[in-house]
CSV table of C-alpha atoms in Angstrom, one decimal:
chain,number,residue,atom,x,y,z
U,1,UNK,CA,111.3,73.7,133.4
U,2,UNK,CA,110.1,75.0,137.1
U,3,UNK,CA,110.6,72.5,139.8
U,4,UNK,CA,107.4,71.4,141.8
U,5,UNK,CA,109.3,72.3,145.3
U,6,UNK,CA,109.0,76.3,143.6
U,7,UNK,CA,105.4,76.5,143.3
U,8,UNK,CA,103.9,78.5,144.8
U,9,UNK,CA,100.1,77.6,146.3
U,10,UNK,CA,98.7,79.6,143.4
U,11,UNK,CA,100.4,77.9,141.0
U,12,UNK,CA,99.9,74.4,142.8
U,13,UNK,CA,96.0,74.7,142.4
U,14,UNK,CA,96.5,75.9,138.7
U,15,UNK,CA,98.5,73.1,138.3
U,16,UNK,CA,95.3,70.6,139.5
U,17,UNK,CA,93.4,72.4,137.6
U,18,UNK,CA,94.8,71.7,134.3
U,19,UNK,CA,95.3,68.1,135.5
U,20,UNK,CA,92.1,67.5,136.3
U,21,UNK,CA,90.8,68.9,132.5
U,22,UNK,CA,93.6,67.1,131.0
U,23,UNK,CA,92.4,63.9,132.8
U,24,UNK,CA,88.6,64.3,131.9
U,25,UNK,CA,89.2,65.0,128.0
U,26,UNK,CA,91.4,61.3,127.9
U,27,UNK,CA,88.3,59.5,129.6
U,28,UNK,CA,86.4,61.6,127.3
U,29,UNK,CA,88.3,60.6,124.3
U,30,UNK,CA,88.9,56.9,125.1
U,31,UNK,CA,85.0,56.8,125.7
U,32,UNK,CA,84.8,58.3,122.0
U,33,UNK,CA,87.1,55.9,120.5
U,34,UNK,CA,86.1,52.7,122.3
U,35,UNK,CA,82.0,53.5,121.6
U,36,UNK,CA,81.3,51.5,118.8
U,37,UNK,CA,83.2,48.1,119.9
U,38,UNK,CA,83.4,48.6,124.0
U,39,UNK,CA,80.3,50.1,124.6
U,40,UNK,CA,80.0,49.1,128.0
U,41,UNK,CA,83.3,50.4,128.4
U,42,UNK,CA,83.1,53.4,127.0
U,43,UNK,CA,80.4,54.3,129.5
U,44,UNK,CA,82.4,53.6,131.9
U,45,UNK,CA,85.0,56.2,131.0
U,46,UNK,CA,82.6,58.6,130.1
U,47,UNK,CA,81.2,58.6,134.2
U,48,UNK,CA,84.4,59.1,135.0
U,49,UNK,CA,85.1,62.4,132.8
U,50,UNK,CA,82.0,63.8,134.2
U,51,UNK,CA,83.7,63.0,138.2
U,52,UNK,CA,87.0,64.7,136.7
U,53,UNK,CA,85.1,67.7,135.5
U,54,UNK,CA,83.4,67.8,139.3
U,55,UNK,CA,86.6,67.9,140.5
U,56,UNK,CA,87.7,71.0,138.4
U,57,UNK,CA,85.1,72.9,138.9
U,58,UNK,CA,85.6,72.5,142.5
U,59,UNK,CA,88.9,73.4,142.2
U,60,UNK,CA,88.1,76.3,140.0
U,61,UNK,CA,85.9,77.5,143.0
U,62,UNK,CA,88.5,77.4,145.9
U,63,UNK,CA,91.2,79.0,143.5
U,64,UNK,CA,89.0,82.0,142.5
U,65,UNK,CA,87.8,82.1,146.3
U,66,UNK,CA,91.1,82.8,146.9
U,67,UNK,CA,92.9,84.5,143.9
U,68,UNK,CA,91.0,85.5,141.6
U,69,UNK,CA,89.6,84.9,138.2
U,70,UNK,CA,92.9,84.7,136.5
U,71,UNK,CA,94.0,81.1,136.6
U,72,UNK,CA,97.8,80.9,134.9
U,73,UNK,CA,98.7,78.2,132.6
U,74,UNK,CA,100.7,75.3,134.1
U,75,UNK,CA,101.0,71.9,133.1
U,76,UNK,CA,102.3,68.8,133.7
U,77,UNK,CA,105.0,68.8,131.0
U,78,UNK,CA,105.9,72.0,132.5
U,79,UNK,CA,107.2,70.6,135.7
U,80,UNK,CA,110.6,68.6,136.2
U,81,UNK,CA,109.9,65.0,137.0
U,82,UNK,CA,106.5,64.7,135.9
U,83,UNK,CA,105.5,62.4,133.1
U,84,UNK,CA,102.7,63.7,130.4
U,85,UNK,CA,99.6,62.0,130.0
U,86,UNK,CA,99.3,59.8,127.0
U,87,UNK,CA,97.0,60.8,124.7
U,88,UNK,CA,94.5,58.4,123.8
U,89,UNK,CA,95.2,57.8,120.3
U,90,UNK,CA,98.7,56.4,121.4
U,91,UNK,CA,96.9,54.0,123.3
U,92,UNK,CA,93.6,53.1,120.9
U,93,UNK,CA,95.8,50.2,119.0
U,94,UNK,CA,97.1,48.6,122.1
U,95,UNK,CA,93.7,46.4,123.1
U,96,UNK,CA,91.1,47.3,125.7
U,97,UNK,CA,93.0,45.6,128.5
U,98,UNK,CA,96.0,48.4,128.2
U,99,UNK,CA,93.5,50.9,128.1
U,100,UNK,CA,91.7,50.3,131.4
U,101,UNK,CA,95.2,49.6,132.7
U,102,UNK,CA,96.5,52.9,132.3
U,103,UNK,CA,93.3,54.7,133.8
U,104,UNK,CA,93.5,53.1,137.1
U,105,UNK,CA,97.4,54.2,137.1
U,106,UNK,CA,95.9,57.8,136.1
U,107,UNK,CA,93.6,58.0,139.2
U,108,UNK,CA,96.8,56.6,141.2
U,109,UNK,CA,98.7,59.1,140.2
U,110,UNK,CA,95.9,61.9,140.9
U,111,UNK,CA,96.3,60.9,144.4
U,112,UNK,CA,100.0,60.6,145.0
U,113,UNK,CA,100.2,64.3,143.1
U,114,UNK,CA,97.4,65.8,145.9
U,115,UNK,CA,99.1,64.1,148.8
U,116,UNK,CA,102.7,65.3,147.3
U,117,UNK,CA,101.1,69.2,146.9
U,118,UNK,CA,99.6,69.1,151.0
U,119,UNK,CA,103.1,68.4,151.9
U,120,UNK,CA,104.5,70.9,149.8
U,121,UNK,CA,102.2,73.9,150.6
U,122,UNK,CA,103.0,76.4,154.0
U,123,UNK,CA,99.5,77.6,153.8
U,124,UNK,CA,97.0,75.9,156.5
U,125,UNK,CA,94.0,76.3,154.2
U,126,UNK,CA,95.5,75.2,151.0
U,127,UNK,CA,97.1,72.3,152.7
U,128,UNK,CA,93.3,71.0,154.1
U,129,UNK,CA,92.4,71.8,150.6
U,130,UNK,CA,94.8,69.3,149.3
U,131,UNK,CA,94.6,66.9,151.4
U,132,UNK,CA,90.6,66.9,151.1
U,133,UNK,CA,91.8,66.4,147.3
U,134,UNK,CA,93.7,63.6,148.1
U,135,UNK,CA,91.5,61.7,149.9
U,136,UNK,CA,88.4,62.5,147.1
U,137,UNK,CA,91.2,60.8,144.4
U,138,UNK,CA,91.9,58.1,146.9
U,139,UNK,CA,87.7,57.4,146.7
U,140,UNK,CA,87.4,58.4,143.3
U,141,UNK,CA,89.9,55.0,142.4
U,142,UNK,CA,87.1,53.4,144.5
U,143,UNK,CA,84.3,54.6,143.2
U,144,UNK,CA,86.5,54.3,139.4
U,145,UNK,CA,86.2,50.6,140.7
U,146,UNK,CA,82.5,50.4,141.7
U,147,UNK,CA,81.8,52.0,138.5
U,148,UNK,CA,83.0,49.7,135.9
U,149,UNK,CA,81.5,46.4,138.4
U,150,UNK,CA,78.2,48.6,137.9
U,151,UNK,CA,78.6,49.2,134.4
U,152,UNK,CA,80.5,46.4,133.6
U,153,UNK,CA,79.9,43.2,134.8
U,154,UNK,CA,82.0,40.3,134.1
U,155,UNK,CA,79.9,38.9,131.3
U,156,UNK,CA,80.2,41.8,129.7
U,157,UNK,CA,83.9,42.5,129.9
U,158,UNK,CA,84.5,38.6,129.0
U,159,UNK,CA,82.3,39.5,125.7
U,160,UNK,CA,84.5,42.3,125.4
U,161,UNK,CA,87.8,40.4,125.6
U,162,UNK,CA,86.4,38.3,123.1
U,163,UNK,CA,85.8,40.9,120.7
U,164,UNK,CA,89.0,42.1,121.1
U,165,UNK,CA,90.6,38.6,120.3
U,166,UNK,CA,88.4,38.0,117.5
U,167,UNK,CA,89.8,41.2,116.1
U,168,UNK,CA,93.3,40.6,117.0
U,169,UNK,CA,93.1,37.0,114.6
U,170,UNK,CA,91.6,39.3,111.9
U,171,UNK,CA,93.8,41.8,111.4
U,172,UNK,CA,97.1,40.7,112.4
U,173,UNK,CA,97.2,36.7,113.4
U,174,UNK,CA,95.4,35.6,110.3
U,175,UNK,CA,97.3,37.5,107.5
U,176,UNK,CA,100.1,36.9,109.7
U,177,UNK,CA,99.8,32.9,109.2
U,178,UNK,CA,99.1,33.2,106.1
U,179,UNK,CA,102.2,35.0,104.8
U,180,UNK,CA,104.5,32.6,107.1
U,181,UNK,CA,103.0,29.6,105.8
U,182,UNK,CA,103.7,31.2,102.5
U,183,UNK,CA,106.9,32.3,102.8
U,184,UNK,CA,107.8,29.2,104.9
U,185,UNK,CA,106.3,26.6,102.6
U,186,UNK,CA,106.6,27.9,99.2
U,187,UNK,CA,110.4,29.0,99.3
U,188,UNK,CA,111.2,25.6,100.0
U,189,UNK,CA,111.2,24.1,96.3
U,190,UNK,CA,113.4,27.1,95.0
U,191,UNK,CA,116.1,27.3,98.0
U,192,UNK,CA,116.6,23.3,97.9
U,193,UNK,CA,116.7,23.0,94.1
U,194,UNK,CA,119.2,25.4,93.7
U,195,UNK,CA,121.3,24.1,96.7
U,196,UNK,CA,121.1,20.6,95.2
U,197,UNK,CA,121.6,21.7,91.6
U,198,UNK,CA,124.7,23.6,92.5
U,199,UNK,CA,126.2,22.5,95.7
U,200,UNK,CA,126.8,26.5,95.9
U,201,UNK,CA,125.3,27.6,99.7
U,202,UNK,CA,125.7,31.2,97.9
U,203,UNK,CA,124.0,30.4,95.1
U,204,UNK,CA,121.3,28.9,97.6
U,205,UNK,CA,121.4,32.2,99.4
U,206,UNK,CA,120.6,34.4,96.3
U,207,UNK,CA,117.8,32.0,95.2
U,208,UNK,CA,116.0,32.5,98.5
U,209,UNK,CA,116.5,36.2,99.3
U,210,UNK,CA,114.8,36.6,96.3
U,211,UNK,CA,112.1,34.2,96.4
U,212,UNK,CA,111.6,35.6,99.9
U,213,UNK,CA,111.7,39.0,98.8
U,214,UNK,CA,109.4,38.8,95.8
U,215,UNK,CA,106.9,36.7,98.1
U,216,UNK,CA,106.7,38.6,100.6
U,217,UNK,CA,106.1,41.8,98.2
U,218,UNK,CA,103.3,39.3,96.3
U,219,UNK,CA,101.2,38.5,99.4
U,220,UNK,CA,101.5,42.2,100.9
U,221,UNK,CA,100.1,43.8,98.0
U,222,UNK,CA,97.4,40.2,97.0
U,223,UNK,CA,96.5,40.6,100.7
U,224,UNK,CA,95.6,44.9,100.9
U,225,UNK,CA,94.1,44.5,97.6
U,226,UNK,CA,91.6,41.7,98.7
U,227,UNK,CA,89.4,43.3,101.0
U,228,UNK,CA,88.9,46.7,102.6
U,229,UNK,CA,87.8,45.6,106.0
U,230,UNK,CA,85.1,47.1,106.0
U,231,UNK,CA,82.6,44.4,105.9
U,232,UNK,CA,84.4,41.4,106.8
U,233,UNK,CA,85.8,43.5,110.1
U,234,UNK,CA,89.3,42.2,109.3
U,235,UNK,CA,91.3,46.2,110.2
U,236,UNK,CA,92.8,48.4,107.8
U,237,UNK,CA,94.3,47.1,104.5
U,238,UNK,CA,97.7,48.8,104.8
U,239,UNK,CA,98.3,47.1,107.7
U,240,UNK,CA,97.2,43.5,106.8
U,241,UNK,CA,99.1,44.0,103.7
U,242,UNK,CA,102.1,44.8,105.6
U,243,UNK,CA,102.1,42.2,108.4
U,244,UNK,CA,101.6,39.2,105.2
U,245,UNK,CA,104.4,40.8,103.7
U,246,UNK,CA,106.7,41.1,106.1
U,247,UNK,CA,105.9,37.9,107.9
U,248,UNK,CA,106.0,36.2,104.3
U,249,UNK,CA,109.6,37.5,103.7
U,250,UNK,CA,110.3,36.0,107.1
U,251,UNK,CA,109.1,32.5,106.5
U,252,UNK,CA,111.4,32.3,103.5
U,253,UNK,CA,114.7,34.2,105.1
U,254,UNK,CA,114.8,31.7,107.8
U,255,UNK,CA,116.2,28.8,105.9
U,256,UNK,CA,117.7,30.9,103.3
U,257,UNK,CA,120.0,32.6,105.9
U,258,UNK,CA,122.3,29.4,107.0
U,259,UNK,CA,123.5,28.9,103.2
U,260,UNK,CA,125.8,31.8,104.1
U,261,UNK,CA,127.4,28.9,105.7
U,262,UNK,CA,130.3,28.5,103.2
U,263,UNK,CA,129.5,24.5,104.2
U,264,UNK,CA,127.3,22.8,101.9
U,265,UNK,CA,127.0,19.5,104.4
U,266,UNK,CA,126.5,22.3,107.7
U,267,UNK,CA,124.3,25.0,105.4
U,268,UNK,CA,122.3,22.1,104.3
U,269,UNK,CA,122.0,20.6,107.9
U,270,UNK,CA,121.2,24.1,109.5
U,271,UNK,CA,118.5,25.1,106.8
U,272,UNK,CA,116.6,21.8,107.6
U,273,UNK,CA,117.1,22.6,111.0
U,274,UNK,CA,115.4,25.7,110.9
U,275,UNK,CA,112.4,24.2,108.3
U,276,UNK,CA,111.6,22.1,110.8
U,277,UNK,CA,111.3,24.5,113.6
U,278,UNK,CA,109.1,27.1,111.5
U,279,UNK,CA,106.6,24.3,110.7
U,280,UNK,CA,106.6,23.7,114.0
U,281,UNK,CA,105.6,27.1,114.7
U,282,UNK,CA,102.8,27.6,112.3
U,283,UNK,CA,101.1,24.7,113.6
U,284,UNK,CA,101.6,26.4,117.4
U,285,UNK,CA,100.1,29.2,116.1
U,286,UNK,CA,97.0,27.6,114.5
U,287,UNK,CA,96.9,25.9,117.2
U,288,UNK,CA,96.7,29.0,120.0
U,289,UNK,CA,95.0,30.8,117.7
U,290,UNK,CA,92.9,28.8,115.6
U,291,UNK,CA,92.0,26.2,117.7
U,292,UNK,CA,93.3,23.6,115.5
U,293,UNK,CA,94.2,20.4,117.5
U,294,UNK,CA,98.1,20.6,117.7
U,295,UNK,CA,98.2,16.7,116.6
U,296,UNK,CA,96.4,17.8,113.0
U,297,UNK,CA,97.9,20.8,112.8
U,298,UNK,CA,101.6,19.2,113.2
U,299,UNK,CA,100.0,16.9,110.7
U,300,UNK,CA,98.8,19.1,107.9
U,301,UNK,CA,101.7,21.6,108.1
U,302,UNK,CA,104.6,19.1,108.0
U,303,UNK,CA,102.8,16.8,105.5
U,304,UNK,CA,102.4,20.0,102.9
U,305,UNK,CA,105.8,20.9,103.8
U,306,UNK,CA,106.9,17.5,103.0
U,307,UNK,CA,105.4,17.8,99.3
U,308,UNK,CA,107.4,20.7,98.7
U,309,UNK,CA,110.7,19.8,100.2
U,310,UNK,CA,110.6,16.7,97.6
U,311,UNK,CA,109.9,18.4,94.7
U,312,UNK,CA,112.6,20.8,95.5
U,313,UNK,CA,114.9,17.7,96.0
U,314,UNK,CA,113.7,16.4,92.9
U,315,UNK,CA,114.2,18.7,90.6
U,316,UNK,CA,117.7,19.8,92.2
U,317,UNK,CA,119.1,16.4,91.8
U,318,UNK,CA,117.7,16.3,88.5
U,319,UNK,CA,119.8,19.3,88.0
């Protein structure tokens, strides 16, 4: 790896070159891949991969001006110390928020990287050059700015935002609750019954890994089966299927996991404990998520809850 202190000025306006390109193909991609549910944001990134493409070709001119048509290869991940660029599909999954987060730090960055190469340069002309650079990327977060106000007003972005919540509780939050509620509520029969029946806490244990386990596998697959998302808008399968699975296997593991107690009295105590506290957070999470008054929801949750923690009693003592 060279170090940026080596470069010479050749190699310094190579270097803004391939930034500058590297920086308009993101916006260009994030554009792409925001189109159909961000429009208005997707223009926004679009203007500003034409402005990065300006400032290439402008660089282009006063590095041929100088040296020649030749421009060498150099790139960020060439240089010690500098960070690559995150490619746009790394960042697609992480909401539109993230995204127009990490632009403004690109164009930041642009700027600190101009005003680091004026410093660095002995020539007079390439150090105006730079610095002229500098100040354009200073601007050009301005103008970034004045851009996405234009183009995006605050109704807009607030519809936005709302898409992208409404998404969110789609694909993850609402498969999500349904596997916990699952896995929390309908373990309970099995996991008490055989703690009752027995007065084993291993026993217990076994019983609810796998009634967890065979749950959670149950709701991943019924859940990916069920719809394709395509219609409804509710993501990819795969992944609904495996955030209902996985969260169902949770809801169960949490009150089978304290009959490895070797107590019965404690285990018993513990696992109630923690029953309590995951209804509790299902009806948070209709709440936050599903606007469900927290009163009902507390309600409805511990009530169903209730049901099946006395049939499980039930037949245990029976046993």
């Amino acid at each position: 790896m060279r170090k940026f202190s080596d470069l010479s000025d050749q190699e310094i306006l190579a270097l803004a070159i391939s930034n500058e390109e590297e920086d308009s193909r993101i916006y260009a991609d994030f554009a792409h891949a925001l189109a159909e549910n961000y429009p208005d944001s997707a223009s926004v990134f679009s203007g500003m991969s034409e402005e990065e493409d300006e400032h290439r070709r402008d660089l282009i001119d006063a590095y041929t001006a100088r040296f020649g048509s030749h421009i060498p290869l150099i790139r960020r991940q060439d240089i010690r110390g500098y960070i690559p660029r995150k490619a746009a599909w790394e960042l697609r999954t992480r909401g539109i928020e993230t995204i127009r987060g990490y632009v403004s730090e690109i164009e930041a960055d642009a700027a600190r990287f101009y005003r680091e190469a004026a410093q660095r340069t002995t020539d007079a002309a390439t150090r105006r050059l730079l610095g002229d650079l500098a100040q354009a990327e200073d601007t050009h977060v301005g103008v970034a700015r004045e851009i996405e106000e234009q183009r995006l007003p605050l109704e807009k972005r607030d519809a936005e935002d709302q898409q992208a919540r409404r998404r969110f509780v789609l694909q993850i939050v609402q498969p999500g609750l349904v596997g916990l509620m699952d896995g929390s509520v309908s373990t309970l029969a099995p996991v008490f019954a055989a703690a009752l029946a027995t007065h084993a806490p291993w026993n217990a244990f076994l019983v609810g890994l796998a009634a967890s386990l065979g749950a959670g596998i149950s709701m991943g697959f019924a859940e990916a089966l069920s719809d394709d998302g395509k219609l409804s808008g509710r993501g990819a399968p795969l992944l609904r299927g495996l955030v209902c699975g996985a969260m169902t296997t949770l809801g169960g593991i949490g009150h089978t996991l304290p009959f490895l107690i070797g107590n019965f009295a404690t285990a018993m105590a513990v696992a109630m404990g923690v029953v309590v506290v995951e209804l509790i957070a299902i009806a948070w999470i209709r709440w936050k998520y599903q606007e469900t008054p927290f009163g009902s929801a507390i309600v409805q949750i511990i009530f169903g809850g209730l049901l099946v923690f006395i049939t499980g009693v039930l037949i245990g003592s029976a046993g």
